[in-house]
mmCIF file with all atom_site columns, C-alpha atoms and ligand atoms in Angstrom:
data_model
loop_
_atom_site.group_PDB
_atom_site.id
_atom_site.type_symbol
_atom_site.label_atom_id
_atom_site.label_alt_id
_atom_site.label_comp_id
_atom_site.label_asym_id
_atom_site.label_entity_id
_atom_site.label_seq_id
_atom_site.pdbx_PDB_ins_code
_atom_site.Cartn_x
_atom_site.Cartn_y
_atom_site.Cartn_z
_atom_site.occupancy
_atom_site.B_iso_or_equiv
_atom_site.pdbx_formal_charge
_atom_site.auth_seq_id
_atom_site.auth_comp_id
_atom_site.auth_asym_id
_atom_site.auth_atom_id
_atom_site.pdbx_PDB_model_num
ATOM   1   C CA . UNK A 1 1   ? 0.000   0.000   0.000  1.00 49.00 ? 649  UNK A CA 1
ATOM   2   C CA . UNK A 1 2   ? 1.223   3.416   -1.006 1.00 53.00 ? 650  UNK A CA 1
ATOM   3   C CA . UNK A 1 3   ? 1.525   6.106   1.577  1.00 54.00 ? 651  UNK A CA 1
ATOM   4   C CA . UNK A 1 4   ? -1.557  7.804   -0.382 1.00 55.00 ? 652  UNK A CA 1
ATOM   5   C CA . UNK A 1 5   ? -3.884  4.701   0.144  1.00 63.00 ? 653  UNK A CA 1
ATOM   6   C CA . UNK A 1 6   ? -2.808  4.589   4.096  1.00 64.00 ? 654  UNK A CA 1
ATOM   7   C CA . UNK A 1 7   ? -6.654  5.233   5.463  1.00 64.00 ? 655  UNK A CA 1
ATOM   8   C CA . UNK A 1 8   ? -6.986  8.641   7.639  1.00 69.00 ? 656  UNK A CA 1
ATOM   9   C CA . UNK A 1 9   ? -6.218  8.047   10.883 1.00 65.00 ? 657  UNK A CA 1
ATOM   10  C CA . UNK A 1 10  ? -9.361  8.599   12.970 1.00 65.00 ? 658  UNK A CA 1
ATOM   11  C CA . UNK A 1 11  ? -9.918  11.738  14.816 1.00 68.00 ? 659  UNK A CA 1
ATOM   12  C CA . UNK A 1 12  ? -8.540  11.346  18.731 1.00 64.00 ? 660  UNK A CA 1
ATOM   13  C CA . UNK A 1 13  ? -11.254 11.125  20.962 1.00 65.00 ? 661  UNK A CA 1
ATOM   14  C CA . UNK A 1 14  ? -11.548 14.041  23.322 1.00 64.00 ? 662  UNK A CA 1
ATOM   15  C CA . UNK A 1 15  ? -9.983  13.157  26.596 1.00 68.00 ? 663  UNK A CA 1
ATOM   16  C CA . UNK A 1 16  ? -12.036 12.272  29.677 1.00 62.00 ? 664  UNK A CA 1
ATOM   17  C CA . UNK A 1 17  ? -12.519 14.671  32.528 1.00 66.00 ? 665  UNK A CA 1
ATOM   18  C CA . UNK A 1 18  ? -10.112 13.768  35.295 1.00 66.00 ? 666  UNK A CA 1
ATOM   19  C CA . UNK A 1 19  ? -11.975 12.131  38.228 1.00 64.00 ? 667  UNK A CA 1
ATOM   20  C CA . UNK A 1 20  ? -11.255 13.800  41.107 1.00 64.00 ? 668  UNK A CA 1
ATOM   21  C CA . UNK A 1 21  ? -8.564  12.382  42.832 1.00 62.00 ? 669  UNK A CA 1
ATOM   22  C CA . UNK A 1 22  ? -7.945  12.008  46.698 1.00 57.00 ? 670  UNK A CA 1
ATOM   23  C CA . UNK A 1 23  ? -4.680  13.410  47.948 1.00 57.00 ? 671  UNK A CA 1
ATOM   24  C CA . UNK A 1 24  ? -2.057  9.985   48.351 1.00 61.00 ? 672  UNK A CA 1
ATOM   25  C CA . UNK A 1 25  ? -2.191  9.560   51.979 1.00 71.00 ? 673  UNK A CA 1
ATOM   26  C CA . UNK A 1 26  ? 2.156   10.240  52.428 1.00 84.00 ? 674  UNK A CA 1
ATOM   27  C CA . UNK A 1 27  ? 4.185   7.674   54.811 1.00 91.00 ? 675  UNK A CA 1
ATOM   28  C CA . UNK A 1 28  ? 5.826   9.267   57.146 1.00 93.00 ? 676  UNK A CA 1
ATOM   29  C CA . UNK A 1 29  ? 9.284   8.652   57.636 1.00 95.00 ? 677  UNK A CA 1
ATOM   30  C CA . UNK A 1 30  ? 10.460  5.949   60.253 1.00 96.00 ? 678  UNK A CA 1
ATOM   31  C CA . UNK A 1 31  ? 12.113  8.638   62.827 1.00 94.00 ? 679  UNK A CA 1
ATOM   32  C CA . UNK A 1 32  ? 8.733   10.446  62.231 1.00 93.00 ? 680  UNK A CA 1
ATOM   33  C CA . UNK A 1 33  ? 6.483   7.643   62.892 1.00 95.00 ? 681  UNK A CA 1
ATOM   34  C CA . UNK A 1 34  ? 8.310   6.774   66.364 1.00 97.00 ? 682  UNK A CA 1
ATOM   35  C CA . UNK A 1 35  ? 7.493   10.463  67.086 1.00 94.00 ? 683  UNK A CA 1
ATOM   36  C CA . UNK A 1 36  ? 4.206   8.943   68.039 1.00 96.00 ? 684  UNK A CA 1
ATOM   37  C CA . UNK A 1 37  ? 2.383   10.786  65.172 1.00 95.00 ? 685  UNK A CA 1
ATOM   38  C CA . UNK A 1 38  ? -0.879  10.099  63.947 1.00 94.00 ? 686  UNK A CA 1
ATOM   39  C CA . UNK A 1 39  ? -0.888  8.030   60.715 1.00 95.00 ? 687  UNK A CA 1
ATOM   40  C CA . UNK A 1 40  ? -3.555  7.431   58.024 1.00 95.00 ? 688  UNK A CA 1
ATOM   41  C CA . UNK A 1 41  ? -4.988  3.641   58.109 1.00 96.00 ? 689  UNK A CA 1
ATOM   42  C CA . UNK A 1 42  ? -2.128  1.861   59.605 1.00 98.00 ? 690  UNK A CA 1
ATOM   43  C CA . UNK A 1 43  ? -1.761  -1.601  59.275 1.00 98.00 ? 691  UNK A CA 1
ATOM   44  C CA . UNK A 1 44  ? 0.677   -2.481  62.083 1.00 98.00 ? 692  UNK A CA 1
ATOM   45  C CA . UNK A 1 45  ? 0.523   -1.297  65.540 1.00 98.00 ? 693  UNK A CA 1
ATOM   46  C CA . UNK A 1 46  ? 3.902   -1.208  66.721 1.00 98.00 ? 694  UNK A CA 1
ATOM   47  C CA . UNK A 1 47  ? 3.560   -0.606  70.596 1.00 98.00 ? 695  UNK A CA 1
ATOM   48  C CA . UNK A 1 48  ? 6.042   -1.116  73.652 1.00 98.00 ? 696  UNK A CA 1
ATOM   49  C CA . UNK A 1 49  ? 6.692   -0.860  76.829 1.00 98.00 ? 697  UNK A CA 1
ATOM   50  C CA . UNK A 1 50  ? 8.969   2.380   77.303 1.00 98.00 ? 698  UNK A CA 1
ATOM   51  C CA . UNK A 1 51  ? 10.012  5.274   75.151 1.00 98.00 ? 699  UNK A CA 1
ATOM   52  C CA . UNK A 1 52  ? 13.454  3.604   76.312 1.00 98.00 ? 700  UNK A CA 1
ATOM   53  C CA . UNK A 1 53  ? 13.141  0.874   73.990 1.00 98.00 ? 701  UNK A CA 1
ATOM   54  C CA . UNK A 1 54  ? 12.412  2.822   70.622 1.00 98.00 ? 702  UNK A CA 1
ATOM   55  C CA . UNK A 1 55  ? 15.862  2.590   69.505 1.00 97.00 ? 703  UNK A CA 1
ATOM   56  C CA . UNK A 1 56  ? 15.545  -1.210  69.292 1.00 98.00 ? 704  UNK A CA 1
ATOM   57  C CA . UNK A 1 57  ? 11.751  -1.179  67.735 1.00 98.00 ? 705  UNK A CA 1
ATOM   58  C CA . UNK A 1 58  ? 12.463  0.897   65.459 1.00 98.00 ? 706  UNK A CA 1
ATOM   59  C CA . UNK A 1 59  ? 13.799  -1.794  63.036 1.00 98.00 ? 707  UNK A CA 1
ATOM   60  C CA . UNK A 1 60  ? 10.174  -3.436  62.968 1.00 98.00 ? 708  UNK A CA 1
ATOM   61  C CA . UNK A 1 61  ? 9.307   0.266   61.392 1.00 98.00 ? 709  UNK A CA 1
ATOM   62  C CA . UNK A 1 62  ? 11.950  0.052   58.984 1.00 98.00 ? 710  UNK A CA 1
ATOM   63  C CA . UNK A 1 63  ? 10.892  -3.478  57.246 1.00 98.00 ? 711  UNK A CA 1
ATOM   64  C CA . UNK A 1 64  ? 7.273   -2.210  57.226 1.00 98.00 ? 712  UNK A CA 1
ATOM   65  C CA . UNK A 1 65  ? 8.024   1.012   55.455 1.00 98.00 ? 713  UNK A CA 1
ATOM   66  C CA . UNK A 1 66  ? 10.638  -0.813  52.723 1.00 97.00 ? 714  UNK A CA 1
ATOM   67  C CA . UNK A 1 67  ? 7.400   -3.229  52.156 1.00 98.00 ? 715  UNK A CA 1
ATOM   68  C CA . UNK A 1 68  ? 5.578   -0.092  52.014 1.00 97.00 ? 716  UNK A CA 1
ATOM   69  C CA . UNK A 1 69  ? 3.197   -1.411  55.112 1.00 98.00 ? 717  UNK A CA 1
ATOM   70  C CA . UNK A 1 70  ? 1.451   1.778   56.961 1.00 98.00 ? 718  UNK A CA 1
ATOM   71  C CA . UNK A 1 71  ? 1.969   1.375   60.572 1.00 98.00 ? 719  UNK A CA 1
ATOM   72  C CA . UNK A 1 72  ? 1.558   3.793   64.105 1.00 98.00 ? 720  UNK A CA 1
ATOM   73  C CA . UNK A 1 73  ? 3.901   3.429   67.352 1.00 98.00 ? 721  UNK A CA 1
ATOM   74  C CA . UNK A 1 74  ? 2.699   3.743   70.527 1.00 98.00 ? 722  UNK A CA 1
ATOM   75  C CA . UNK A 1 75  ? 4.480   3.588   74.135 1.00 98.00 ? 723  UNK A CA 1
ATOM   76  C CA . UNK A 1 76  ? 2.268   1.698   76.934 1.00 98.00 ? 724  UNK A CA 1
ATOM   77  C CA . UNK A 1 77  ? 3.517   0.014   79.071 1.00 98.00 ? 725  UNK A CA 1
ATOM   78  C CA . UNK A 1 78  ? 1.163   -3.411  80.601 1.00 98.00 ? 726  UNK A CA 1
ATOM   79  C CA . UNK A 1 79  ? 2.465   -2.656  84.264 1.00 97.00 ? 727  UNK A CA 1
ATOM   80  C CA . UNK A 1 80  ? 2.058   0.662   84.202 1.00 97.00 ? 728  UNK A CA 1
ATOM   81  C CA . UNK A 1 81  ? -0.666  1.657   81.827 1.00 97.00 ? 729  UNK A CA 1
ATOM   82  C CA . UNK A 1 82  ? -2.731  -1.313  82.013 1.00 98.00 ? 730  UNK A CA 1
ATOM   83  C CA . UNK A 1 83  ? -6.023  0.436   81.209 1.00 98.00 ? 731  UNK A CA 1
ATOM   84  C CA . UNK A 1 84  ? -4.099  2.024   77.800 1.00 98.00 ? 732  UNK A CA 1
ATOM   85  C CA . UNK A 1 85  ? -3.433  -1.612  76.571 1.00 98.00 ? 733  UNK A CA 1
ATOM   86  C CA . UNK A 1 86  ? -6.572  -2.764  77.023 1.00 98.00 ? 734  UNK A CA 1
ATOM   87  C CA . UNK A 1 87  ? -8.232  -0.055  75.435 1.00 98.00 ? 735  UNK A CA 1
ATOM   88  C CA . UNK A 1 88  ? -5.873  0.136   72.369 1.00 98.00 ? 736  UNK A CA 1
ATOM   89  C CA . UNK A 1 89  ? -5.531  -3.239  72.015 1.00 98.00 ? 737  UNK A CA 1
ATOM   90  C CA . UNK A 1 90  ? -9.310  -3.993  71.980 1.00 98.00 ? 738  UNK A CA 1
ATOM   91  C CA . UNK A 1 91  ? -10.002 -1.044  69.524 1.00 98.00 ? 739  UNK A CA 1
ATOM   92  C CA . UNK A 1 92  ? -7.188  -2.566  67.286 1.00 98.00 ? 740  UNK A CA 1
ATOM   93  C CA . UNK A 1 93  ? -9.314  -4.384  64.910 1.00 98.00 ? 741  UNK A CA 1
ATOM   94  C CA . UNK A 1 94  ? -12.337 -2.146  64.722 1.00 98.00 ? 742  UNK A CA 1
ATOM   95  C CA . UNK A 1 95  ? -9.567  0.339   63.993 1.00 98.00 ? 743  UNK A CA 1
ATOM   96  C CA . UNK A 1 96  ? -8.263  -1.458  60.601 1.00 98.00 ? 744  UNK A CA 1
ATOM   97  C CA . UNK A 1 97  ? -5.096  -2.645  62.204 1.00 98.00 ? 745  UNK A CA 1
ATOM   98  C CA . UNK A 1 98  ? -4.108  -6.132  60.949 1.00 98.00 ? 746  UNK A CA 1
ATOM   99  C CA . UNK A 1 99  ? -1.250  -6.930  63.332 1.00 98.00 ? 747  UNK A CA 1
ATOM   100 C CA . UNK A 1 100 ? 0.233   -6.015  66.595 1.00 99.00 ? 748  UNK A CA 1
ATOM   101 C CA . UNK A 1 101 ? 3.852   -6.033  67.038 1.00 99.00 ? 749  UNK A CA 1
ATOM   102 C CA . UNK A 1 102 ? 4.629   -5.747  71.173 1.00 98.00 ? 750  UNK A CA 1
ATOM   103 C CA . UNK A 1 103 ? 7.818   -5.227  72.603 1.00 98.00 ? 751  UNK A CA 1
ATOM   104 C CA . UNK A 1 104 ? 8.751   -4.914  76.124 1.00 98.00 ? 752  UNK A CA 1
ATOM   105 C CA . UNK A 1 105 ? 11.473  -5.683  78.520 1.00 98.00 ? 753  UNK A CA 1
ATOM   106 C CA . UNK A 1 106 ? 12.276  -7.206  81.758 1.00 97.00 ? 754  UNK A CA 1
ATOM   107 C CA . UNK A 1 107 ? 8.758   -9.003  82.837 1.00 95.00 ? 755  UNK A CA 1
ATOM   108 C CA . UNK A 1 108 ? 7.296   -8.411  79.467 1.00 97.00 ? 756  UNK A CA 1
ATOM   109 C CA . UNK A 1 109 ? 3.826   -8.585  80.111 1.00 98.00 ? 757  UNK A CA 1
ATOM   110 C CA . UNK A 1 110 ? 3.186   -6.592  77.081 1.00 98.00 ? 758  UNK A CA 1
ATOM   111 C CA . UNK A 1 111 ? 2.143   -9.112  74.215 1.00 98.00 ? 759  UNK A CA 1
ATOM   112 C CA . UNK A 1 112 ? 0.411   -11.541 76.088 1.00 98.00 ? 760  UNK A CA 1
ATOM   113 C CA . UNK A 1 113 ? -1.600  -8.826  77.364 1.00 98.00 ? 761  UNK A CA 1
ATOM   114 C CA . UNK A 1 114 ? -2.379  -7.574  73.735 1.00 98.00 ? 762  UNK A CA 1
ATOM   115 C CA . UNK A 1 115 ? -3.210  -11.242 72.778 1.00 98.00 ? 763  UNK A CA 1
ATOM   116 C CA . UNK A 1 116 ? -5.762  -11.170 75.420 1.00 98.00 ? 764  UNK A CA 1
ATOM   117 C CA . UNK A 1 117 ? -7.286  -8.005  74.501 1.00 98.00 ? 765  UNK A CA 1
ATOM   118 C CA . UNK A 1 118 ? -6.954  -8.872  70.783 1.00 98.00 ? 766  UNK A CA 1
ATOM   119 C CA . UNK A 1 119 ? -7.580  -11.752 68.406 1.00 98.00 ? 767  UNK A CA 1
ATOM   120 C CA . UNK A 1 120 ? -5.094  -9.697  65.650 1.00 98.00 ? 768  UNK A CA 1
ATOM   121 C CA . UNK A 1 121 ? -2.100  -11.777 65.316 1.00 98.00 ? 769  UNK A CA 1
ATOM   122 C CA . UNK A 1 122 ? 0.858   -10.597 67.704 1.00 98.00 ? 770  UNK A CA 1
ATOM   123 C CA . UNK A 1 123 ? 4.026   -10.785 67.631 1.00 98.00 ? 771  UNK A CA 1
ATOM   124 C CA . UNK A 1 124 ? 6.229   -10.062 70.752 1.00 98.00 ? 772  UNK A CA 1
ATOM   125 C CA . UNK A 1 125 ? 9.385   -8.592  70.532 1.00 98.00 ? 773  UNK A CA 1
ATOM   126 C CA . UNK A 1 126 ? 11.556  -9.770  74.112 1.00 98.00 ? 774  UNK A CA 1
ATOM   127 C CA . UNK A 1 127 ? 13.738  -6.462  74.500 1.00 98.00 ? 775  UNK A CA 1
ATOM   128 C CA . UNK A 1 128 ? 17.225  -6.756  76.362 1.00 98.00 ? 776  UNK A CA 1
ATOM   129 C CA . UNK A 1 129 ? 17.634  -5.039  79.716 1.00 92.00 ? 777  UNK A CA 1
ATOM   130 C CA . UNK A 1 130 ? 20.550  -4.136  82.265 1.00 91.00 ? 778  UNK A CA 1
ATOM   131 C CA . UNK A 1 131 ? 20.033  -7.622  83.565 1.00 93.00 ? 779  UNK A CA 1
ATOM   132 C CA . UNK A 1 132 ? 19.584  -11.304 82.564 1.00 96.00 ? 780  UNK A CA 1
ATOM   133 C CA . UNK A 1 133 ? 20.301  -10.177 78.483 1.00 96.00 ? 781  UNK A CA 1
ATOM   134 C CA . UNK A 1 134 ? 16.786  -10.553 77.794 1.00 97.00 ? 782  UNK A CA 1
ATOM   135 C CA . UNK A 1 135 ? 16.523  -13.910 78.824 1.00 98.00 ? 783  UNK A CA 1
ATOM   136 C CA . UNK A 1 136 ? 13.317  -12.995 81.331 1.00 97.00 ? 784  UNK A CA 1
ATOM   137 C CA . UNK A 1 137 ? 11.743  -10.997 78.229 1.00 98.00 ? 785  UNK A CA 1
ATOM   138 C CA . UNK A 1 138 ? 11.880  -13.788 76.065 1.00 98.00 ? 786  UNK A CA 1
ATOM   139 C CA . UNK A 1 139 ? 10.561  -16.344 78.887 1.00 98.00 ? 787  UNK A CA 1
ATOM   140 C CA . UNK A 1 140 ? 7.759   -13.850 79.429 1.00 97.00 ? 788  UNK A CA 1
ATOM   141 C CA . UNK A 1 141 ? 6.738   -13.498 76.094 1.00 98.00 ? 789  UNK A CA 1
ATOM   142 C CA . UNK A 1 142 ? 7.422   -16.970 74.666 1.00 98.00 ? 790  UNK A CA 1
ATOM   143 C CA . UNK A 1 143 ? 5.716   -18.990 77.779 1.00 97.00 ? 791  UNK A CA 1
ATOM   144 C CA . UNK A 1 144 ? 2.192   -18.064 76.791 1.00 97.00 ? 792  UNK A CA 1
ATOM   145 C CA . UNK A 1 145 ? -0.997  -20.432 77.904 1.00 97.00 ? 793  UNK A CA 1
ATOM   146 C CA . UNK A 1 146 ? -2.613  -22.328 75.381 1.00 97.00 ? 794  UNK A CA 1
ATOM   147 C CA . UNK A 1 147 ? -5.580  -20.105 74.535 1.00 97.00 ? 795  UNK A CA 1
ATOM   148 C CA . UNK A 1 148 ? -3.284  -16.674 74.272 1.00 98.00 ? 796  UNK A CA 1
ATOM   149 C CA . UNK A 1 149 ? -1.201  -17.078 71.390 1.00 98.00 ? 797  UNK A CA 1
ATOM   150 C CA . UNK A 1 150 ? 1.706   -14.820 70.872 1.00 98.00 ? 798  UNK A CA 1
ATOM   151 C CA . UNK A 1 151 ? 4.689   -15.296 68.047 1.00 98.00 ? 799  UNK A CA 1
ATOM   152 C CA . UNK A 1 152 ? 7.939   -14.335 70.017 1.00 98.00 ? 800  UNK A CA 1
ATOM   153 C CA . UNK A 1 153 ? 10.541  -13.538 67.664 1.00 98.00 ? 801  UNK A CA 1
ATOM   154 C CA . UNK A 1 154 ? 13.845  -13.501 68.535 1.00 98.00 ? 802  UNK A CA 1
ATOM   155 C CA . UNK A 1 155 ? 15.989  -11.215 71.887 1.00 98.00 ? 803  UNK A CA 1
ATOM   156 C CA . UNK A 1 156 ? 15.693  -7.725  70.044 1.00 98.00 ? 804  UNK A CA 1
ATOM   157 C CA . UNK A 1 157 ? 14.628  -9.235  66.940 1.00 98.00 ? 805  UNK A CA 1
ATOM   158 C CA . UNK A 1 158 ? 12.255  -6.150  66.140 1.00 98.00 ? 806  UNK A CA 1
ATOM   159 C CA . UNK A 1 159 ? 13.329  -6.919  62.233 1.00 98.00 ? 807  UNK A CA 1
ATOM   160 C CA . UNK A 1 160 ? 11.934  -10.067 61.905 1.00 98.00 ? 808  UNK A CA 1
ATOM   161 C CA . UNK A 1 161 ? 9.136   -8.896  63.646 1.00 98.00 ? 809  UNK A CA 1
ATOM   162 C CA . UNK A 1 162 ? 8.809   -6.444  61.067 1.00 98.00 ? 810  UNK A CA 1
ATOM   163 C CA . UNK A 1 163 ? 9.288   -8.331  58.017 1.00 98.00 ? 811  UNK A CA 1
ATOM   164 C CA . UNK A 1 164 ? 7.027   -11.078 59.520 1.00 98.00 ? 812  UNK A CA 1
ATOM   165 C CA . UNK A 1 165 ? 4.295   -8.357  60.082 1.00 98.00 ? 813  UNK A CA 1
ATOM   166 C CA . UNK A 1 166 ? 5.049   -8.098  56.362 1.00 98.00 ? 814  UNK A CA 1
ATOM   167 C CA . UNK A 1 167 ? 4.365   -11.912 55.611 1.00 98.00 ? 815  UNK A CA 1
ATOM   168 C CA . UNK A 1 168 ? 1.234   -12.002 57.462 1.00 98.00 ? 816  UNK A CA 1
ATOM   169 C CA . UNK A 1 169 ? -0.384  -8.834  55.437 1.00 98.00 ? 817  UNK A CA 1
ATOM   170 C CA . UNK A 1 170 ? 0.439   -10.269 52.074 1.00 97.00 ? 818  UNK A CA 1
ATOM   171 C CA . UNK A 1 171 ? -0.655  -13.557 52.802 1.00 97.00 ? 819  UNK A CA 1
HETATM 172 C C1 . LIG B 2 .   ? 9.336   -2.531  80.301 1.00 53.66 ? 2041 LIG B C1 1
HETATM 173 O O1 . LIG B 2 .   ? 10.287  -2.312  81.264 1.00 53.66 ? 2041 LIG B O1 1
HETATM 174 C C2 . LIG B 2 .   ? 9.760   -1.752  79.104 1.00 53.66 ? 2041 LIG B C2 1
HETATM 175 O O2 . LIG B 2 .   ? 9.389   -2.410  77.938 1.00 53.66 ? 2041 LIG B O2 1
HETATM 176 C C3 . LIG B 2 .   ? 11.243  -1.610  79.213 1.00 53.66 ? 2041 LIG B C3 1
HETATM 177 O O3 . LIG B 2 .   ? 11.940  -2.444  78.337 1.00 53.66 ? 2041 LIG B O3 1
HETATM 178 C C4 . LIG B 2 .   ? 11.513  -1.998  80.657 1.00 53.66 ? 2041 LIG B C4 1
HETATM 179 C C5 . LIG B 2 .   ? 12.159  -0.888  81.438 1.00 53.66 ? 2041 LIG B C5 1
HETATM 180 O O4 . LIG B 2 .   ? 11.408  0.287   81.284 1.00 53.66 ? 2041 LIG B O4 1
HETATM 181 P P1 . LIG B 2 .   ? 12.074  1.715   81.572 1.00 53.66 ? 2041 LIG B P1 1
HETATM 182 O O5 . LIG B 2 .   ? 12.409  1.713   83.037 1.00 53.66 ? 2041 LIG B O5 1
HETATM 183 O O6 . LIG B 2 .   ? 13.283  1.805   80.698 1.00 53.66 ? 2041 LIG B O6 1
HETATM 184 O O7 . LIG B 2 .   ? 11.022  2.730   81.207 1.00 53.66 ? 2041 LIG B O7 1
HETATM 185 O O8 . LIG B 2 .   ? 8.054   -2.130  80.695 1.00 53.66 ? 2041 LIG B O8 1
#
């Protein structure tokens, strides 16, 4: 066919108004989101037991926001905000949250406390202290009764607890 027989191409159709479009909810960055800010729909409640032990969570922030996983932080402690826990961790599902991740040193009541306010999936995190390297975290958290369950991840293994946060929402 010569280029005087190629058929007209036809006329573009007019474009489509632009649907209105909701502003992208922004992730905040991880230092930012252990700030205790609020966050749009998180996914992942990151809480613990003491502003102290930040530093160490904050690596369960980290995998969630490479996975691109919305999630909130929040310091309560089971000992000495009892009523906090129970009240956050209750709300938790109504809330859209999908998982808890709890960490907490020394007599980590923490998770197992969330697990009994909760039926979300939680995941304790056993945080080191001055004494006993963690060992009475990890005893507290892993040792749950049958009925309350709580996945312990490793001494200060806030990373796993992250990426297993991770697993669990794309599962
Ligand atoms: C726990 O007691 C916390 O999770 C923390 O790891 C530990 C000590 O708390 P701070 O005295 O450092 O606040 O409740």
């Amino acid at each position: 066919m010569s280029e005087i027989d190629q058929p007209e191409a036809p006329d573009p159709q007019p474009e489509a108004p632009m649907a209105p479009q909701a502003p992208a909810a922004t992730m905040p960055a991880v230092e930012e989101a252990f700030e205790e800010i609020d966050v749009d729909a998180p996914l992942v409640g990151i809480i613990m037991g003491s502003k102290n032990d930040k530093e160490k969570m904050q690596k369960a922030g980290e995998a969630l926001q490479d996975a691109g996983i919305r999630y909130e932080v929040r310091v309560m402690s089971a000992h000495r905000d009892p009523e906090m826990v129970r009240e956050y961790c209750t709300n938790a599902r109504f809330r859209g949250l999908r998982v808890i991740i709890a960490g907490a040193g020394m007599s980590a009541a923490l998770p197992g406390v969330a697990a009994a306010h909760s039926d979300l999936p939680v995941i304790g995190v056993p945080i080191s202290g001055k004494n006993l390297g963690g060992m009475d975290a990890l005893l507290s958290a892993v040792q749950m009764p049958p009925g309350v369950p709580v996945g312990c991840v490793a001494i200060d293994g806030a990373k796993n607890a992250g990426l297993l946060a991770v697993r669990i929402i794309n599962s």
